Amino acid sequence: MTDDRTAGGGPTPHTPRVGSADDILAVDIGGTKLAVAVVEPGGRVAAYDRIETPGGLDAEGLWRTLESLMDKTVADSGTTSLGGVGVGCGGPMTWPEAEVSPLNIPAWRDFPLRDRLRARYAGLPVRVHNDAVCVAVGEHWRGAGRGRDNVLGMVVSTGVGGGLVLDGHLIDGASGNAGHIGHVVVDPEGPPCKCGGRGCLEAIARGPGLVEWAQEQGWRPEQRDVTGVDLAGDARRGHPIAESAMRRAGRALGIAIASATHLCDLEVAAIGGGLSQAGAMLFDPLEEAFRTHARMEFARQVQVVPAALGQTSGLIGAAALVVAGDRYWNAD
Amino acid sequence: MTDDRTAGGGPTPHTPRVGSADDILAVDIGGTKLAVAVVEPGGRVAAYDRIETPGGLDAEGLWRTLESLMDKTVADSGTTSLGGVGVGCGGPMTWPEAEVSPLNIPAWRDFPLRDRLRARYAGLPVRVHNDAVCVAVGEHWRGAGRGRDNVLGMVVSTGVGGGLVLDGHLIDGASGNAGHIGHVVVDPEGPPCKCGGRGCLEAIARGPGLVEWAQEQGWRPEQRDVTGVDLAGDARRGHPIAESAMRRAGRALGIAIASATHLCDLEVAAIGGGLSQAGAMLFDPLEEAFRTHARMEFARQVQVVPAALGQTSGLIGAAALVVAGDRYWNAD
């Protein structure tokens, strides 16, 4: 499918499309979907396609699937030539080399994603970063954090990830891992976390963690293989345990964002990912916990808001790694 | 007194002093002391003096006291002319304008420190930042974080402050308040904090907070007006309640630094301030809590160490605001 979307400053969806040498091929690689877009220099998505991440393939099979999707999307876009390739991919990865080992894509372990893309798109800049970092960049560049210099972008879904833009620039940290808000400690006596720690935000607020907690409390959903999104649905329908689970997630998020606000002097925290669609069920307790703990004078103006760009934020951010590299790319 | 000290790359203390047009007048203003130095461009302290912060003066009286101290130190240094003025001052303050209202200096409320210094040192750059931020800058420039790009500098004393250097640059945040590690939440059900929140690191680990906790547990020191440093002394002498208090502080510090490490992908956390002199009594439980919670792969290399520059770190950092402004000064 080809799909016209605006994202901030681009032309409207009905403006006739003119190919540009500066278009960016943007890729978003996760455990549930592969998404590809051609993004114009201003952030407008000129073509977009996505498929479920295929299971049962080996590393080369998955790579060939991605190649097909990229070729189709470039053809759909009508672009005459590309100015670069930007990619968000699930972690962990080495950075900036981007040998990727996405937790939820077992077929790729130390897969040399950046090298493969460089070989395929010879001469073009190829930049790869963590997928949640790309969401943060997208939200800063053209989304809920636009025009601000200090933004935490988050993804709350199967895991809890994030990225930090401070003083107007993406923060990479020592190894490209800055932004791991999911492993900020919100309750030192809390549940064990997959990282080996205890009481991390992710251990409490990740969808599967919430589902597990709700089931322990007696939640008995009718469907099988339920997710945090199902839980949020039951919360909206007034199920008291589901409501408690959303309060639990909101409170953990509020505490972690308060800590991040005090440490980094933020202006905006933008929350994306499936669970963020729970609306007031999540954001009301989040706001309450945030205001309880973020009490320094300078924290009063901070806004905690849903991400603005929806499912294309990671693609738009991946494109920004290339077209706005002065702010978002600090590596070779 | 005039005092020769080395700090990193400068000449040895016995090198004859030659005045330089690039010397920086550095000032450190806190509730207990006023310290002034002339710092060479490489970070060597050429002259140093300090006095107890006088009580009982009004705003202008305190300013005149500072003027005298600055004049004396400049004269002692033998510098022929100054290249700028760098200042660390207790918060809060507006930034970068530096109208200062230091919590522990009631004589100054909205005192126009930067304007006064600009008028007195006309034509020279004058740069003012939070005193704990200056400690972090000093430790990054010439101390325990030298040569690293991602450093948290902390001061653990009557309060708990800090500053962040990420991707090689000082982070200011929206209002110059980045680095407030003291208000990272380490126990959401913990004691109330002066900021209005609950369970902040500072509420647990600040010296007076530890003393209060120890006295509630039955600690009965012989002297009056005890501080965290006295408590640390009793801990070293084997007093079990004092030992517990130091473990409590160390644990809170370890949790907060783990959160900061995951959020910012740090390389070094350098801890200064009076309580940091407690040595293993503090750093052993700190390290244990840190390693319990900082479990992401990328956090394994992080070093948590005592600050290296001692009482001059804030002055050396204040000088760096001017002589290394490309890394440490983002304002006008």
XYZ file of C-alpha atoms in Angstrom:
664
model
C 0.000 0.000 0.000
C 1.070 3.555 -0.589
C -0.076 6.083 1.893
C 0.263 9.854 2.052
C 0.672 11.305 5.510
C 1.723 14.669 6.740
C 4.006 14.998 9.659
C 4.481 18.591 10.594
C 5.967 20.887 7.998
C 5.541 18.862 4.820
C 3.039 19.610 2.106
C -0.550 18.476 2.553
C -1.543 14.969 1.452
C -3.056 16.350 -1.734
C 0.030 18.156 -2.966
C 1.261 16.411 -6.119
C 4.332 14.345 -5.371
C 7.619 15.388 -6.970
C 10.608 13.088 -6.618
C 13.557 14.561 -4.745
C 17.185 13.583 -4.473
C 16.963 14.265 -0.750
C 14.315 11.688 0.091
C 15.284 9.298 2.861
C 14.598 5.611 3.016
C 13.421 4.994 6.574
C 13.172 1.555 8.173
C 11.667 0.442 11.498
C 12.538 -3.104 12.574
C 10.751 -4.676 15.527
C 9.654 -8.050 16.786
C 6.074 -7.611 15.572
C 6.460 -5.569 12.372
C 8.836 -4.409 9.692
C 7.894 -0.933 8.450
C 9.498 1.031 5.639
C 8.855 4.554 4.400
C 10.247 7.102 2.011
C 10.369 10.348 3.971
C 10.817 13.782 2.419
C 13.409 16.164 3.877
C 10.704 18.094 5.717
C 9.372 14.976 7.424
C 6.419 14.139 5.182
C 5.901 10.426 4.596
C 5.697 9.954 0.820
C 5.264 6.188 0.829
C 4.756 3.655 3.579
C 4.396 -0.061 3.906
C 4.556 -2.581 6.703
C 4.364 -6.309 7.198
C 4.317 -8.591 10.197
C 7.834 -9.645 11.101
C 8.021 -13.134 9.574
C 8.888 -15.966 11.921
C 10.655 -19.149 10.909
C 13.236 -17.480 8.685
C 16.962 -17.529 9.132
C 19.075 -14.376 9.143
C 19.426 -14.227 5.355
C 15.764 -14.967 4.769
C 14.731 -12.090 6.983
C 17.204 -9.801 5.232
C 15.766 -10.716 1.819
C 12.258 -9.998 3.101
C 13.418 -6.571 4.205
C 15.092 -5.973 0.828
C 11.824 -6.691 -0.995
C 9.882 -4.358 1.256
C 12.424 -1.580 0.767
C 12.428 -1.988 -3.022
C 8.637 -1.937 -3.201
C 8.332 1.163 -1.024
C 10.972 3.069 -2.966
C 9.171 2.188 -6.208
C 5.804 3.232 -4.758
C 7.192 6.587 -3.651
C 8.190 7.693 -7.119
C 11.450 9.078 -5.787
C 14.127 9.526 -8.418
C 17.008 8.969 -6.059
C 17.659 8.657 -2.339
C 19.754 10.866 -0.100
C 20.325 8.337 2.652
C 19.016 5.505 4.778
C 17.873 5.846 8.391
C 16.940 2.852 10.528
C 15.431 2.221 13.929
C 15.935 -1.323 15.169
C 15.129 -3.165 18.368
C 18.101 -3.529 20.705
C 20.540 -4.500 21.803
C 23.062 -3.538 19.150
C 26.593 -2.318 18.930
C 26.547 1.354 18.089
C 27.202 3.057 15.736
C 28.340 -0.083 13.882
C 24.866 -1.590 14.297
C 25.538 -5.255 14.578
C 22.051 -5.978 15.811
C 20.685 -8.704 18.089
C 17.045 -7.645 18.609
C 15.592 -9.329 21.688
C 12.421 -10.303 19.843
C 14.028 -11.297 16.517
C 16.012 -14.445 17.301
C 17.011 -14.858 13.632
C 19.369 -11.913 13.911
C 22.248 -12.237 16.328
C 25.164 -9.884 15.657
C 23.624 -9.305 12.257
C 25.686 -6.627 10.432
C 22.705 -4.477 9.504
C 24.577 -1.266 8.819
C 27.212 -2.976 6.697
C 24.545 -4.745 4.653
C 22.676 -1.522 4.016
C 25.887 0.310 3.145
C 26.739 -2.347 0.592
C 23.253 -2.179 -0.906
C 23.020 1.627 -0.968
C 26.639 2.382 -1.814
C 27.681 5.972 -1.370
C 24.678 6.945 0.744
C 24.851 7.729 4.436
C 23.373 4.858 6.461
C 22.544 5.516 10.106
C 21.048 3.032 12.550
C 19.861 3.630 16.098
C 17.681 1.967 18.720
C 14.007 1.960 17.694
C 12.848 3.785 20.823
C 15.553 6.393 20.278
C 14.127 6.936 16.794
C 10.657 7.469 18.291
C 12.131 10.089 20.612
C 13.892 11.781 17.713
C 10.717 11.732 15.607
C 8.685 13.252 18.417
C 11.313 15.936 18.966
C 11.716 16.740 15.282
C 8.102 16.758 14.149
C 5.919 15.591 17.028
C 4.943 16.396 20.594
C 8.345 17.824 21.452
C 8.708 20.041 18.423
C 10.262 23.398 19.228
C 11.519 22.257 22.652
C 15.128 21.519 23.483
C 14.716 18.951 26.287
C 12.501 16.003 25.489
C 12.155 12.452 26.747
C 10.491 10.207 24.180
C 9.160 6.869 25.377
C 7.642 3.680 24.034
C 5.459 1.721 26.458
C 4.549 -1.616 24.978
C 5.985 -5.126 25.388
C 8.971 -3.326 26.857
C 9.566 0.234 27.983
C 12.146 2.113 25.926
C 13.100 5.691 25.299
C 15.449 8.333 24.030
C 16.698 11.661 25.331
C 17.083 14.942 23.507
C 18.817 17.464 25.785
C 20.006 20.971 24.996
C 18.627 20.420 21.507
C 20.726 17.350 20.694
C 20.146 13.620 20.829
C 22.086 12.105 23.725
C 23.871 8.866 22.847
C 25.861 8.225 25.999
C 28.923 6.018 26.214
C 27.633 3.248 23.931
C 24.527 4.645 22.233
C 22.351 3.387 25.092
C 21.220 6.663 26.650
C 17.441 6.853 27.050
C 16.858 3.536 28.832
C 14.104 4.962 31.048
C 12.687 1.439 31.306
C 15.497 0.582 33.689
C 15.158 3.537 35.992
C 14.363 2.113 39.438
C 10.890 3.063 40.641
C 10.599 0.627 43.550
C 13.800 -0.922 44.900
C 11.739 -3.702 46.530
C 9.660 -4.205 43.403
C 9.429 -7.199 41.066
C 12.543 -8.668 39.448
C 13.348 -7.299 36.004
C 14.559 -9.234 32.970
C 17.751 -7.155 33.113
C 18.663 -8.837 36.392
C 17.766 -5.865 38.519
C 14.710 -5.212 40.647
C 11.913 -2.663 40.571
C 12.789 -1.174 37.183
C 10.004 0.774 35.482
C 9.884 -1.871 32.763
C 9.414 -4.702 35.259
C 6.195 -3.029 36.421
C 4.799 -1.155 33.408
C 5.550 -3.403 30.443
C 2.397 -4.891 28.981
C 3.178 -8.537 29.830
C 4.159 -7.505 33.360
C 0.838 -5.762 33.847
C -1.069 -8.719 32.456
C 0.763 -11.082 34.778
C 0.088 -8.864 37.772
C -3.620 -8.540 36.879
C -3.977 -12.289 36.484
C -2.361 -12.824 39.870
C -4.978 -10.454 41.285
C -7.779 -12.486 39.730
C -8.302 -10.942 36.302
C -9.785 -13.633 34.018
C -10.011 -12.320 30.443
C -12.166 -14.282 27.993
C -9.570 -14.356 25.208
C -6.204 -16.085 25.309
C -2.798 -14.516 24.621
C -3.935 -11.221 26.076
C -1.750 -8.120 26.007
C -1.565 -4.824 27.838
C -3.880 -3.366 25.206
C -6.590 -5.905 26.117
C -6.072 -5.045 29.747
C -6.490 -1.353 28.967
C -9.725 -2.205 27.149
C -11.087 -4.013 30.213
C -10.023 -1.057 32.350
C -12.067 1.268 30.148
C -15.032 -1.055 30.531
C -14.739 -0.662 34.291
C -13.094 -3.908 35.330
C -11.670 -3.056 38.764
C -8.547 -5.238 38.566
C -7.756 -3.931 35.089
C -8.219 -0.395 36.402
C -5.817 -1.163 39.246
C -3.280 -2.484 36.769
C -3.440 0.715 34.738
C -3.041 2.768 37.924
C -0.036 0.653 38.804
C 1.531 1.308 35.406
C 0.671 4.999 35.500
C 2.153 5.420 38.942
C 5.409 3.705 37.948
C 5.638 5.831 34.812
C 4.975 9.014 36.801
C 7.737 8.225 39.301
C 10.287 7.405 36.604
C 9.442 10.508 34.585
C 9.706 12.634 37.743
C 13.202 11.254 38.338
C 14.162 11.906 34.722
C 12.712 15.419 34.903
C 14.771 16.308 37.973
C 17.932 14.743 36.587
C 17.654 16.200 33.084
C 15.497 19.348 33.463
C 13.039 18.249 30.797
C 10.308 20.219 29.072
C 8.246 17.432 27.540
C 7.870 13.692 28.034
C 6.093 12.134 25.056
C 4.760 8.606 25.492
C 4.064 6.305 22.578
C 3.551 2.582 22.165
C 0.443 0.444 22.464
C -0.201 1.026 26.138
C -0.111 4.803 25.680
C -3.396 4.497 23.807
C -5.135 3.704 27.098
C -5.801 7.427 27.492
C -6.972 8.776 30.832
C -6.941 5.302 32.403
C -3.157 5.515 32.208
C -2.444 9.236 32.032
C -4.530 10.301 35.045
C -2.665 8.164 37.602
C 0.557 8.927 35.754
C -0.009 12.658 36.113
C -0.917 12.278 39.781
C 2.268 10.355 40.596
C 4.336 12.695 38.476
C 3.026 15.802 40.255
C 3.527 14.113 43.653
C 7.201 13.490 42.983
C 8.279 16.183 40.491
C 8.196 19.004 43.009
C 11.217 21.128 42.211
C 10.187 24.573 41.012
C 11.755 23.993 37.601
C 9.690 20.823 37.081
C 6.330 22.558 37.218
C 6.166 23.437 33.540
C 6.895 19.927 32.306
C 4.231 18.369 30.113
C 3.671 14.623 29.975
C 1.741 13.908 26.795
C 0.918 11.130 24.355
C 3.244 10.911 21.380
C 1.855 12.849 18.415
C 3.054 10.954 15.348
C 1.493 7.542 15.890
C 3.019 4.540 14.239
C 5.202 6.587 11.887
C 7.152 8.385 14.631
C 9.996 5.869 14.563
C 10.268 6.124 10.765
C 10.244 9.906 10.830
C 12.902 9.828 13.540
C 14.997 7.366 11.553
C 14.871 9.768 8.604
C 15.890 12.629 10.897
C 19.091 10.766 11.823
C 20.130 11.529 8.245
C 18.447 14.810 7.261
C 18.930 16.490 10.631
C 22.176 14.814 11.577
C 23.542 18.010 13.117
C 21.122 17.432 15.993
C 20.607 13.691 15.981
C 23.777 11.982 14.833
C 27.077 12.231 16.696
C 28.936 9.280 15.220
C 30.790 8.462 12.008
C 46.853 32.629 52.283
C 48.286 31.875 48.893
C 48.481 28.283 47.950
C 49.954 26.484 44.987
C 48.084 23.390 43.842
C 48.236 21.312 40.776
C 45.138 20.062 39.119
C 45.874 17.877 36.179
C 47.932 19.245 33.374
C 49.385 22.418 34.902
C 52.971 22.889 35.974
C 54.143 21.539 39.309
C 53.674 23.648 42.446
C 57.305 24.682 42.369
C 57.316 26.092 38.844
C 57.863 29.866 39.077
C 54.663 31.709 38.493
C 54.333 33.873 35.360
C 51.294 36.081 35.027
C 49.065 35.342 32.055
C 46.333 37.309 30.365
C 44.284 34.116 30.251
C 44.047 33.542 33.980
C 40.520 33.106 35.263
C 39.084 34.480 38.468
C 37.087 31.605 39.941
C 34.574 31.970 42.745
C 32.695 29.362 44.802
C 29.821 30.687 46.906
C 28.138 28.449 49.457
C 26.359 28.666 52.761
C 29.447 27.690 54.761
C 32.300 29.248 52.789
C 33.280 31.753 50.161
C 36.275 30.547 48.138
C 38.144 32.405 45.440
C 40.989 31.317 43.188
C 42.975 32.478 40.226
C 43.106 29.504 37.875
C 45.484 29.178 34.949
C 44.128 28.146 31.537
C 45.351 24.593 32.049
C 43.529 24.236 35.342
C 46.334 24.926 37.805
C 45.292 26.929 40.848
C 47.718 29.874 41.090
C 46.214 31.492 44.161
C 43.472 30.456 46.550
C 41.729 31.857 49.556
C 38.587 31.088 51.491
C 36.628 32.457 54.424
C 33.599 31.320 56.330
C 30.485 32.805 54.787
C 29.761 35.701 57.145
C 26.360 35.770 58.791
C 24.534 38.872 59.895
C 25.315 40.911 56.782
C 22.837 42.336 54.335
C 23.084 41.764 50.591
C 25.491 44.653 49.985
C 27.659 43.769 52.967
C 28.099 40.239 51.683
C 28.923 41.560 48.223
C 31.599 43.883 49.645
C 33.098 40.942 51.550
C 33.294 38.993 48.315
C 34.857 41.972 46.526
C 37.624 42.169 49.136
C 38.337 38.461 48.866
C 38.484 38.635 45.072
C 40.827 41.651 45.136
C 43.160 40.001 47.626
C 43.325 36.737 45.686
C 43.991 38.471 42.376
C 46.795 40.456 44.024
C 48.257 37.318 45.612
C 48.283 35.512 42.290
C 50.550 38.016 40.551
C 48.408 37.852 37.443
C 48.821 40.826 35.138
C 45.322 40.676 33.773
C 42.313 38.380 33.813
C 40.639 36.614 30.919
C 37.280 36.074 32.576
C 35.306 35.270 35.691
C 33.707 31.886 36.452
C 31.429 31.348 39.420
C 29.729 28.437 41.128
C 26.958 29.482 43.478
C 24.429 27.630 45.584
C 20.966 27.463 44.015
C 18.366 28.251 43.159
C 19.134 30.906 40.590
C 17.814 32.120 37.300
C 20.118 30.928 34.576
C 22.101 32.144 32.714
C 21.213 35.587 34.142
C 22.246 34.389 37.618
C 19.961 36.278 39.879
C 20.812 34.099 42.851
C 18.800 33.116 45.931
C 21.054 30.531 47.615
C 19.042 28.398 50.040
C 21.667 28.776 52.771
C 22.496 32.471 52.204
C 19.353 34.336 53.238
C 21.040 37.715 52.635
C 20.872 37.151 48.894
C 17.439 36.858 47.355
C 17.287 37.554 43.636
C 20.736 39.077 43.991
C 22.004 40.082 40.517
C 25.353 38.345 40.877
C 26.233 38.153 37.211
C 25.322 41.784 36.566
C 27.413 42.928 39.525
C 30.416 40.952 38.356
C 29.998 42.192 34.797
C 29.963 45.779 36.018
C 33.059 45.187 38.130
C 35.009 43.268 35.476
C 33.825 45.199 32.441
C 34.606 43.607 29.118
C 35.402 40.180 30.549
C 33.189 37.138 30.100
C 31.366 36.357 33.355
C 29.722 32.944 33.667
C 27.786 31.658 36.669
C 26.375 28.190 37.251
C 25.112 26.053 40.104
C 27.907 25.118 42.515
C 27.348 21.361 42.146
C 27.356 21.751 38.365
C 30.776 23.416 38.695
C 32.029 20.443 40.731
C 30.841 18.112 37.959
C 32.554 20.273 35.335
C 35.772 20.383 37.360
C 35.771 16.614 37.793
C 35.132 16.124 34.081
C 37.746 18.642 32.971
C 40.601 17.795 35.311
C 39.393 15.226 37.833
C 37.955 11.738 38.124
C 36.063 11.988 34.831
C 38.918 13.322 32.757
C 39.047 11.814 29.285
C 35.501 10.406 29.519
C 32.508 11.832 27.690
C 29.684 10.802 30.040
C 30.122 11.792 33.648
C 27.832 12.445 36.587
C 29.470 14.667 39.200
C 27.870 14.773 42.634
C 28.174 16.625 45.922
C 26.893 14.776 48.992
C 26.860 17.064 51.980
C 24.120 19.141 53.637
C 22.247 18.576 50.398
C 22.808 16.276 47.431
C 23.570 18.075 44.174
C 25.099 17.244 40.864
C 25.822 17.986 37.260
C 25.786 15.980 34.048
C 28.311 15.909 31.249
C 26.963 13.811 28.369
C 28.423 13.235 24.919
C 31.305 15.453 26.022
C 29.196 18.504 26.827
C 27.722 19.964 29.991
C 23.950 19.463 29.999
C 22.000 22.515 31.140
C 18.425 21.420 30.491
C 15.484 23.752 30.087
C 16.469 26.194 32.836
C 20.038 25.332 33.784
C 18.806 22.810 36.355
C 19.949 19.546 34.786
C 21.947 17.414 37.205
C 19.570 17.428 40.176
C 20.341 13.826 41.115
C 19.336 14.673 44.686
C 15.717 14.633 43.587
C 15.749 11.333 41.774
C 13.236 9.104 43.572
C 14.882 6.148 45.293
C 11.968 5.040 47.473
C 8.483 6.289 46.570
C 7.285 5.464 50.102
C 10.351 7.065 51.671
C 10.650 10.136 53.882
C 9.257 13.495 52.769
C 11.745 15.760 51.006
C 12.164 19.497 51.416
C 11.191 19.855 47.763
C 7.675 18.687 48.596
C 8.166 15.236 47.149
C 8.817 11.943 48.844
C 11.675 9.455 48.821
C 14.129 11.643 46.920
C 17.789 10.657 47.242
C 18.449 13.903 49.095
C 15.721 13.219 51.675
C 17.593 10.048 52.661
C 21.286 10.720 52.012
C 21.803 14.363 52.969
C 23.907 14.711 56.107
C 21.172 16.204 58.320
C 18.726 13.567 57.126
C 21.127 10.793 58.096
C 21.790 12.389 61.474
C 18.070 12.661 62.149
C 17.492 9.061 61.144
C 20.393 7.845 63.343
C 19.119 9.793 66.325
C 15.657 8.293 65.851
C 17.338 4.885 65.946
C 19.056 5.727 69.231
C 22.377 7.268 68.215
C 23.497 9.576 71.035
C 26.626 11.488 69.968
C 28.625 13.253 72.692
C 28.942 16.552 70.848
C 26.110 18.883 69.858
C 25.349 20.210 66.367
C 26.552 16.983 64.811
C 26.788 16.538 61.057
C 26.982 13.677 58.629
C 30.770 13.833 58.906
C 30.546 13.149 62.675
C 28.205 10.281 61.930
C 30.691 8.874 59.435
C 33.382 9.121 62.109
C 31.281 7.099 64.566
C 30.602 4.576 61.806
C 34.344 4.115 61.296
C 34.727 3.598 65.041
C 32.221 0.772 64.791
C 29.053 2.333 66.158
C 26.324 0.036 64.797
C 23.643 2.705 64.300
C 26.115 4.999 62.589
C 27.153 2.083 60.375
C 23.511 1.472 59.507
C 23.082 5.129 58.619
C 26.023 4.996 56.234
C 24.620 1.824 54.656
C 21.300 3.598 54.268
C 22.981 6.531 52.504
C 25.135 4.263 50.364
C 22.171 2.194 49.286
C 20.150 5.279 48.304
C 23.107 6.667 46.372
C 23.647 3.344 44.587
C 20.006 3.161 43.498
C 19.953 6.740 42.216
C 23.242 6.330 40.358
C 21.957 3.084 38.809
C 18.892 4.936 37.517
C 21.065 7.742 36.164
C 23.410 5.222 34.563
C 20.582 3.478 32.714
C 18.957 6.734 31.663
C 22.148 8.488 30.551
C 24.601 5.663 29.690
C 27.299 7.035 31.981
C 30.956 6.079 32.232
C 31.870 7.613 35.573
C 30.019 8.894 38.617
C 32.325 11.030 40.783
C 31.158 11.804 44.308
C 32.441 14.762 46.301
C 31.280 16.642 49.355
C 31.859 16.025 53.043
C 30.061 12.708 53.287
C 32.054 11.258 50.400
C 35.093 11.263 52.705
C 33.522 8.415 54.672
C 35.359 5.993 52.387
C 34.445 2.331 52.389
C 31.747 2.868 55.049
C 29.797 4.667 52.328
C 31.224 3.322 49.095
C 30.915 -0.397 49.905
C 27.120 -0.389 50.395
C 26.858 2.106 47.543
C 28.676 -0.240 45.199
C 26.568 -3.188 46.330
C 23.288 -1.375 45.674
C 24.604 0.004 42.405
C 25.608 -3.418 41.109
C 22.256 -4.877 42.252
C 20.287 -2.376 40.195
C 22.588 -1.345 37.325
C 22.257 -4.615 35.463
C 22.043 -3.657 31.817
C 25.038 -4.911 29.859
C 26.146 -1.380 29.019
C 26.226 -0.421 32.720
C 28.879 -2.926 33.686
C 31.846 -0.712 32.914
C 30.625 2.248 34.946
C 32.912 3.386 37.735
C 31.587 5.052 40.871
C 34.511 6.848 42.494
C 35.324 9.633 44.930
C 35.854 13.026 43.356
C 39.545 13.647 42.673
C 40.018 17.391 43.061
C 38.972 17.918 46.670
C 37.796 21.331 47.771
C 39.043 23.088 44.636
C 36.919 21.087 42.177
C 34.142 23.692 42.129
C 36.648 26.481 41.500
C 38.390 24.586 38.726
C 34.992 23.846 37.184
C 33.982 27.493 37.459
C 37.142 28.447 35.577
C 36.352 25.830 32.927
C 33.004 27.525 32.219
C 35.159 30.292 30.719
C 38.321 28.647 29.366
C 36.572 25.546 28.025
C 33.264 27.175 27.140
C 32.941 25.107 23.975
C 32.153 22.127 26.197
C 30.725 23.711 29.313
C 28.841 26.878 28.363
C 25.824 26.904 26.087
C 24.353 30.302 26.929
C 25.037 33.939 26.093
